[in-house]
Short mmCIF file of C-alpha atoms in Angstrom, two decimals:
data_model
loop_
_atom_site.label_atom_id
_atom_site.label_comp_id
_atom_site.label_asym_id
_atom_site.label_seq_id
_atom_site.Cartn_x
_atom_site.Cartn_y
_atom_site.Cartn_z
CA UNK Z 1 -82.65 53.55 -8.10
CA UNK Z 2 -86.23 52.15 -8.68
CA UNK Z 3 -86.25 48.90 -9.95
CA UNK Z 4 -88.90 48.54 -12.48
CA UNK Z 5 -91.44 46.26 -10.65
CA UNK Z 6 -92.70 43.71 -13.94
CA UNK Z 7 -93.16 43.15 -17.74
CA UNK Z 8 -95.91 40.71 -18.47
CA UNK Z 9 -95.51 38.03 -20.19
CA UNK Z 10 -98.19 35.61 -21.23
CA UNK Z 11 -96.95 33.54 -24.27
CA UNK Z 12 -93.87 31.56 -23.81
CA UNK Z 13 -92.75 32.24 -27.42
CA UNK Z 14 -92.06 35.97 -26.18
CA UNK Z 15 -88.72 34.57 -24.32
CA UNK Z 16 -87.81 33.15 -27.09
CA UNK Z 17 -84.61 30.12 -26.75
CA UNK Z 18 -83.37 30.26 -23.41
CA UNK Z 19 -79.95 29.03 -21.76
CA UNK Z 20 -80.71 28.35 -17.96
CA UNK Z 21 -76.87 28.68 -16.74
CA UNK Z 22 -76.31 25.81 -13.63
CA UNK Z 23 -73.90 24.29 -12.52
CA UNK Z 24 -70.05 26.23 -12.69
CA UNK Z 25 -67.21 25.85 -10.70
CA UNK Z 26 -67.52 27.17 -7.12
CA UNK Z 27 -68.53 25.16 -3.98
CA UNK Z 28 -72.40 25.68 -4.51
CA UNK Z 29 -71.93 23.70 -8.05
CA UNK Z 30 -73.97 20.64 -6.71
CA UNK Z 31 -76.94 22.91 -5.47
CA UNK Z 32 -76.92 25.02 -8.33
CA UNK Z 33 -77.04 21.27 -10.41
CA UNK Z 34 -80.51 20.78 -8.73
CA UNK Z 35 -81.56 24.47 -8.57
CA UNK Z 36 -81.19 24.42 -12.66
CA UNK Z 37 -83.01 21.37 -13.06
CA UNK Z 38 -86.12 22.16 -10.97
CA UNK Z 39 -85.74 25.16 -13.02
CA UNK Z 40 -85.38 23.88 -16.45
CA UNK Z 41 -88.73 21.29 -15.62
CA UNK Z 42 -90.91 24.04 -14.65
CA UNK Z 43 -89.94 26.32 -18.00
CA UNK Z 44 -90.58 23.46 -19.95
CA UNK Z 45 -93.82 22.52 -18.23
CA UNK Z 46 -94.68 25.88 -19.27
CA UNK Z 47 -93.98 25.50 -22.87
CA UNK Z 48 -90.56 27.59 -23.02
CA UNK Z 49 -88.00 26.79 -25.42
CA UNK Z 50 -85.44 26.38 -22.02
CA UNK Z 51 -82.25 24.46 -22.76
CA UNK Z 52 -80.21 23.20 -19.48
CA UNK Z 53 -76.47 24.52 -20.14
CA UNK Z 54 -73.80 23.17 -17.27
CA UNK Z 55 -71.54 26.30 -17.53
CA UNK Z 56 -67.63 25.83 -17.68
CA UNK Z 57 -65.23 28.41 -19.42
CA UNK Z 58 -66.47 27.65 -22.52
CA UNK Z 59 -69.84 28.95 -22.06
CA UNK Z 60 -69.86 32.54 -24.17
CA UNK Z 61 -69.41 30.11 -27.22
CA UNK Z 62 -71.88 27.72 -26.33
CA UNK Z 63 -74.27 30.55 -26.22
CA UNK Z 64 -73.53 32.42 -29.54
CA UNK Z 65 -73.52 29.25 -30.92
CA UNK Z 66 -76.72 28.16 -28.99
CA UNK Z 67 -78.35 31.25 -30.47
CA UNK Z 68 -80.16 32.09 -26.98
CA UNK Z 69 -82.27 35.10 -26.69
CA UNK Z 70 -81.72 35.21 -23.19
CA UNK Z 71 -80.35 33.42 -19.94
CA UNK Z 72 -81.43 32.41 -16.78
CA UNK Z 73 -79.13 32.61 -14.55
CA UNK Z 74 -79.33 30.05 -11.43
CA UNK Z 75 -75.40 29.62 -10.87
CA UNK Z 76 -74.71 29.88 -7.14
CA UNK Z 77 -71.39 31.23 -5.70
CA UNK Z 78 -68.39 32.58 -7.59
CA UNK Z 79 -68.12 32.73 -11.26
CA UNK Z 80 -72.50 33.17 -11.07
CA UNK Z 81 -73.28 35.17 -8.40
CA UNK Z 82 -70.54 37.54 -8.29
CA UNK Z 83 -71.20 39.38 -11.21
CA UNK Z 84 -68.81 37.59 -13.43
CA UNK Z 85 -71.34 36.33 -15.88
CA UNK Z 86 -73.40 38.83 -15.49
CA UNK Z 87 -70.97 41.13 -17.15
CA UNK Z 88 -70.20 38.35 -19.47
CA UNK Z 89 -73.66 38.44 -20.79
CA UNK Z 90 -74.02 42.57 -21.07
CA UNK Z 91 -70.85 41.86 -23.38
CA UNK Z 92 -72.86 39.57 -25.36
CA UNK Z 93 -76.31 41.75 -25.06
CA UNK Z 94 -77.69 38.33 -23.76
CA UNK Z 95 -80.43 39.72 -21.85
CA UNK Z 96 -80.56 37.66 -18.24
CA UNK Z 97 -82.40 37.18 -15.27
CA UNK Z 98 -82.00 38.83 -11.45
CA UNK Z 99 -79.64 41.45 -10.19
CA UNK Z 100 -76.80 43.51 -12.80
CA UNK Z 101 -72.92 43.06 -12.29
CA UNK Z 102 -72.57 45.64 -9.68
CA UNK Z 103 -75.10 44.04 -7.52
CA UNK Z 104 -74.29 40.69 -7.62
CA UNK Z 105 -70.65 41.62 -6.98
CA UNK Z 106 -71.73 43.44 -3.83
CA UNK Z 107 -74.03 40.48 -2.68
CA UNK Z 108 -71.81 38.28 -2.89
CA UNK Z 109 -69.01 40.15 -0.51
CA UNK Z 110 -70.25 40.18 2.43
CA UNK Z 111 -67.78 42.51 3.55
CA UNK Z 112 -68.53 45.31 0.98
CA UNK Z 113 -72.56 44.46 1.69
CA UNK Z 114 -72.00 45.49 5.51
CA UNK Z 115 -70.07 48.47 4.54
CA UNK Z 116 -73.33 49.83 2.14
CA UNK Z 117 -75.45 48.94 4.35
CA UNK Z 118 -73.69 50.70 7.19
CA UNK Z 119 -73.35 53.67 4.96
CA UNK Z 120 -77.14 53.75 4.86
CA UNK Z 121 -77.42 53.43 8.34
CA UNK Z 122 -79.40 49.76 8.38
CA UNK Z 123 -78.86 46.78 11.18
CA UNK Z 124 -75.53 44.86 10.77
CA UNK Z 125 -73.52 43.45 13.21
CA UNK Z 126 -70.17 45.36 14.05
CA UNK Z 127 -67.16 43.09 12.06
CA UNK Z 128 -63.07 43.39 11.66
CA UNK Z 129 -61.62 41.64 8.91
CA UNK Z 130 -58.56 39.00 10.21
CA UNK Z 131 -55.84 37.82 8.30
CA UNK Z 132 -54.57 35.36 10.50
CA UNK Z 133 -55.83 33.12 13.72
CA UNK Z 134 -53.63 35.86 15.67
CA UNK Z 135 -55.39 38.66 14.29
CA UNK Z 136 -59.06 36.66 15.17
CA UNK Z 137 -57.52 36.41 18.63
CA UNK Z 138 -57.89 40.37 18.77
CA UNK Z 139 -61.21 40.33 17.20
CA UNK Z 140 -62.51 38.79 19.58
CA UNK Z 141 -61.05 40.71 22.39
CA UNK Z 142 -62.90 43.80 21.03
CA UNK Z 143 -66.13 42.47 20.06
CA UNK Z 144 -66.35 39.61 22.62
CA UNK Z 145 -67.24 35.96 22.75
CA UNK Z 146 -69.44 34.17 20.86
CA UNK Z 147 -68.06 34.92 17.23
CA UNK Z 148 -69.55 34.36 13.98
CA UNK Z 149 -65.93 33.25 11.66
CA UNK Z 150 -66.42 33.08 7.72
CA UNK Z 151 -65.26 33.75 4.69
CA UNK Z 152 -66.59 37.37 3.06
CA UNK Z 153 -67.35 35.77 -0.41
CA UNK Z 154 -68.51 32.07 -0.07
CA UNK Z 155 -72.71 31.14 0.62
CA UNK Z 156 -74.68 28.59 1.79
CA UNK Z 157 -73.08 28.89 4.67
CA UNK Z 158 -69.86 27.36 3.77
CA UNK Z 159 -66.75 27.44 5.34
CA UNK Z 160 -68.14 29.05 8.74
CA UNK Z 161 -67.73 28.62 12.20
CA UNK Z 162 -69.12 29.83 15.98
CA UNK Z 163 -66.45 30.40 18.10
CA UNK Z 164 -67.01 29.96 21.72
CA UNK Z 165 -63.54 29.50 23.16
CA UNK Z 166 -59.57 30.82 22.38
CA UNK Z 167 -58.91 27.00 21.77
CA UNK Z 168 -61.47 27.02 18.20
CA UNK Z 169 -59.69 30.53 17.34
CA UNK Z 170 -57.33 27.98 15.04
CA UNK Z 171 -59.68 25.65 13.59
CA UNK Z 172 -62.21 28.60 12.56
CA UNK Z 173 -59.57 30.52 10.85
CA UNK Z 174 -58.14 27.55 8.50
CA UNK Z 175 -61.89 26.73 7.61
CA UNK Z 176 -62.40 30.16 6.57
CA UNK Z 177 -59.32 31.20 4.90
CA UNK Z 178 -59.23 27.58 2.92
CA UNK Z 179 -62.55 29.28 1.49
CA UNK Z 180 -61.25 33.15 0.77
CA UNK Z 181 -58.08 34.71 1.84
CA UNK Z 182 -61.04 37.68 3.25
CA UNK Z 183 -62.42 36.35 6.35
CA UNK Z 184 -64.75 38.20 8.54
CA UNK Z 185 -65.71 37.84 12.19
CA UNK Z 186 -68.80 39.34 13.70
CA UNK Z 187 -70.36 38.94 17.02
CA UNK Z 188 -72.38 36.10 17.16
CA UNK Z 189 -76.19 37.15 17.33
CA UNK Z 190 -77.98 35.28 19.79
CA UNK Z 191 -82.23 34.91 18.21
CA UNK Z 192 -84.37 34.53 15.85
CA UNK Z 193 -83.48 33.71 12.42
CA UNK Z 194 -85.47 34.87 9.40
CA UNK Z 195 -85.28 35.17 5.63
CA UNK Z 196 -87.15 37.74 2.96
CA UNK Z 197 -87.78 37.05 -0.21
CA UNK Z 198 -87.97 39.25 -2.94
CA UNK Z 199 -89.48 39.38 -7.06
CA UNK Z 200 -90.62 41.94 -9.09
CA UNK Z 201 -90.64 44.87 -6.57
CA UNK Z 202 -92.18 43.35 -3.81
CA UNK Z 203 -90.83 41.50 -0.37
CA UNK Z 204 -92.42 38.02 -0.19
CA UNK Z 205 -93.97 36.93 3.26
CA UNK Z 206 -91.24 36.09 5.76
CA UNK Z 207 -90.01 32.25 6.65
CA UNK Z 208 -88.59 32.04 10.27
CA UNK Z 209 -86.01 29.09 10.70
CA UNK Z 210 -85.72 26.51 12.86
CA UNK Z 211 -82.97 23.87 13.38
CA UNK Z 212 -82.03 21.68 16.44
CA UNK Z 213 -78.47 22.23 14.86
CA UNK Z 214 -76.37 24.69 16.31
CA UNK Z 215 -77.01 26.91 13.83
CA UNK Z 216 -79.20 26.76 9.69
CA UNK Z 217 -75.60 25.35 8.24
CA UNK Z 218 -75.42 23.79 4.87
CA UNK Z 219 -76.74 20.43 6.36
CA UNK Z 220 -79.86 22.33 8.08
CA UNK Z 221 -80.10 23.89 4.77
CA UNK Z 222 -79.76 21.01 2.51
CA UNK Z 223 -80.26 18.02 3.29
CA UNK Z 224 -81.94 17.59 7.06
CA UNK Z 225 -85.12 16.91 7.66
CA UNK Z 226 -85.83 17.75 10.84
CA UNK Z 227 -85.18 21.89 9.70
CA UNK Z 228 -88.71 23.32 10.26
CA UNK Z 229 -89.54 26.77 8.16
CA UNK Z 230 -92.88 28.51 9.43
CA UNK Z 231 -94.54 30.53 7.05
CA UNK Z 232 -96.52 32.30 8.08
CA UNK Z 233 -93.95 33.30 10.44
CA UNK Z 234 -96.36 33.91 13.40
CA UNK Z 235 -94.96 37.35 13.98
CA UNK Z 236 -98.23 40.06 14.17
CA UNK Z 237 -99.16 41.83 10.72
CA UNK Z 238 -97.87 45.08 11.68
CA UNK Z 239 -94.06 43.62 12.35
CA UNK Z 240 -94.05 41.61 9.38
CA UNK Z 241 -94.42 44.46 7.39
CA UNK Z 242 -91.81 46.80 9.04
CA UNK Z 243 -89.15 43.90 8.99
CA UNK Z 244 -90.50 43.13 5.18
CA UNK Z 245 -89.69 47.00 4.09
CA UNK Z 246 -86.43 46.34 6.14
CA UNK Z 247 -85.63 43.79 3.76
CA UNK Z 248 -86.59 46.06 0.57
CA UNK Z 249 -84.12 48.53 2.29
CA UNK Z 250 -81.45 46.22 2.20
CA UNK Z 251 -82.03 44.67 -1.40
CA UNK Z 252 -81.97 47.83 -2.82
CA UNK Z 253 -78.82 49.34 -1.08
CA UNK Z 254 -77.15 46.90 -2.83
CA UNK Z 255 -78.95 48.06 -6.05
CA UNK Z 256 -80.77 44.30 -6.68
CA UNK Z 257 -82.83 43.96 -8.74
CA UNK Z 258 -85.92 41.23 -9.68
CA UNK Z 259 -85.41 38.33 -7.62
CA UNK Z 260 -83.12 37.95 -4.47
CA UNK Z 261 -83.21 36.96 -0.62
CA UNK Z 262 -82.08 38.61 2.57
CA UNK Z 263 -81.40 37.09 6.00
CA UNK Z 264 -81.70 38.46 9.34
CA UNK Z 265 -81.74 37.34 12.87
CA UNK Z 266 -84.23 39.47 15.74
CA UNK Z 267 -82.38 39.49 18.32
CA UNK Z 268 -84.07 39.18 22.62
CA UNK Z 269 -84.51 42.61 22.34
CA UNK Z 270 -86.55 42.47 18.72
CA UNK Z 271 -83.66 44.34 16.80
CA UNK Z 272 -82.87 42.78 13.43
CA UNK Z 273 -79.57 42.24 11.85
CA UNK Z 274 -79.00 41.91 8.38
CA UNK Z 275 -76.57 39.18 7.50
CA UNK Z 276 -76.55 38.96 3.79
CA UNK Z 277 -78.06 38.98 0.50
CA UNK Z 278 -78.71 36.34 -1.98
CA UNK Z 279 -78.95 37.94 -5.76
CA UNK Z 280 -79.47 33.92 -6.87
CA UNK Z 281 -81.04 32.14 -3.91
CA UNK Z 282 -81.43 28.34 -4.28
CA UNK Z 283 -84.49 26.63 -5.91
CA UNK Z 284 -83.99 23.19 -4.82
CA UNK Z 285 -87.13 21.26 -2.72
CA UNK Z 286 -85.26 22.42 0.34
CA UNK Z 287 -85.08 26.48 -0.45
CA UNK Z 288 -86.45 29.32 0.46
CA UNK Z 289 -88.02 31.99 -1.97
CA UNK Z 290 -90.32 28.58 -3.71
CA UNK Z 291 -91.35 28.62 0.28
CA UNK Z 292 -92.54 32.00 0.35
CA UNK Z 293 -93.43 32.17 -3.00
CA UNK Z 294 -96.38 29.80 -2.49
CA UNK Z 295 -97.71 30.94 0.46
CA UNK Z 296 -98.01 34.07 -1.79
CA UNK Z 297 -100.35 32.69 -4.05
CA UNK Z 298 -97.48 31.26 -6.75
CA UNK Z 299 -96.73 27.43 -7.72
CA UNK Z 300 -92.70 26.56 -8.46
CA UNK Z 301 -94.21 26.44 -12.11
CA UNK Z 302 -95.34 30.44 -11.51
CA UNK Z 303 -92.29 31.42 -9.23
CA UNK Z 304 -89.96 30.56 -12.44
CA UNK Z 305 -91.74 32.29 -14.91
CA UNK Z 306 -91.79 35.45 -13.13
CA UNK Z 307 -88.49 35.25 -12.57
CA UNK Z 308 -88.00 34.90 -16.13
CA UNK Z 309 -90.07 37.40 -17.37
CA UNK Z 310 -87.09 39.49 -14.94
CA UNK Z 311 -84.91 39.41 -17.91
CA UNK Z 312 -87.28 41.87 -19.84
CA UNK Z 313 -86.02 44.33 -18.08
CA UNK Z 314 -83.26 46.18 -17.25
CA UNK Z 315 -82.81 49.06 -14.59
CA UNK Z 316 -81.40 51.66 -15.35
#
């Protein structure tokens, strides 16, 4: 599918009243809290009629009674990112930002993300799906030590592990499966990490990570300070923009659409790996795509708008 790359929008009354959806119920509630805000402060800056709506399982009434004209959607995890409320609004024919249902439901499984993107032949590490510390035991007999443990439909990197040793096998699995009863273990990819961002039909410029922690966790990602996130990335033009269409590849296997993030590690041998996709990456003063964003040209103030003006359209 081609995504439609942008509908311009250069009057704020255009959007009309709009809900901006934070908050929910899954483990990324307190992120998305502060994602919505920023969000909500930089509408309003820009003269939009936003309204700040902490979603619960009231919400369809809140917006019919609300009278929005359209949502934006920066709920994080389950019950936002999964395609629940995106199928919620197409009920409604409350028009919304980012990806559809069936790609938010896909980015959010990391499981069924690997299996598209193995169908279309792209970099992801080889995986078996355990269902007890037993069955990680044998995991890890066929794809060898160091493993990457975590649960197939969580973010933020919550609930995994890096399993060095038979005596973590335990541990790893109970962190994961307290998560999601599907937990996946892949080899453990030993390089460079990297993110892509992505709006409107275009990557953004690449951020390469860096954290004295054993790996970006949701502390690196969150709240430490001594994270460090170079972009530019430092890698020559001409590899930038092969690992950038890389990431366009693997956004729209998933069939995303208007705003979204995918990260990779480049491994000793400079082979990437895709990991995951974001279809509603953070947009806290610790995230990514704002990163990129401005060292494309566009303030916070900008980045929001454009991801608004994302709910104009719809792919079809």
């Amino acid at each position: 599918m081609q995504e439609i790359q942008r509908h311009t929008v250069t009057d704020p009354a255009e959007f009309g009243r709009v809900a901006v959806l934070m908050g929910g119920w899954s483990a990324e509630r307190a992120v998305s809290l502060k994602s919505g805000q920023a969000v909500l402060v930089a509408l309003r800056a820009r003269g939009v009629d936003a309204h700040g709506l902490d979603v619960d399982r009231a919400i369809l009434n809140a917006l019919v009674e609300g009278r929005f004209d359209r949502a934006f959607i920066i709920l994080h995890g389950r019950g936002g990112e999964d395609g629940g409320i995106q199928g919620a609004l197409e009920f409604l024919g409350l028009p919304y930002t980012g990806s559809g249902v069936l790609a938010s439901a896909l980015g959010m499984d990391k499981l069924r993300t690997k299996q598209v993107w193995l169908g279309r032949g792209l970099p992801t590490p080889a995986y078996h799906l355990v269902g007890s510390a037993a069955e990680l035991a044998a995991a890890a007999a066929a794809l060898g030590l160091p493993l990457a443990v975590k649960p197939a439909r969580e973010g933020s990197s919550i609930g995994i592990s890096r399993v060095d040793a038979p005596a973590q096998f335990q541990t790893a699995w109970e962190r994961a499966a307290a998560c999601d009863s599907a937990v996946l273990v892949e080899p453990w990819i030993q390089g460079q990490e990297y993110t892509g961002g992505w709006l409107q039909g275009e990557a953004l410029p690449l951020i390469r990570l860096e954290t004295p922690r054993e790996f970006y966790d949701y502390e690196a990602k969150y709240h430490a300070d001594d994270t460090r996130y170079l972009c530019p990335c430092g890698l020559p033009a001409e590899r930038e923009m092969k690992l950038r269409e890389l990431v366009r590849q693997a956004f729209t296997a998933v069939d995303g659409s208007g705003w979204g993030r995918v990260d990779f590690i480049v491994d000793a041998r400079d082979q990437p790996w895709l990991l995951e996709v974001n279809t509603v990456p953070g947009m806290t003063d610790h995230s990514l795509v704002p990163m990129a964003a401005r060292v494309a040209g566009l303030s916070f103030e900008d980045l929001v708008w454009r991801i608004l003006e994302t709910s104009l359209v719809r792919p079809s």
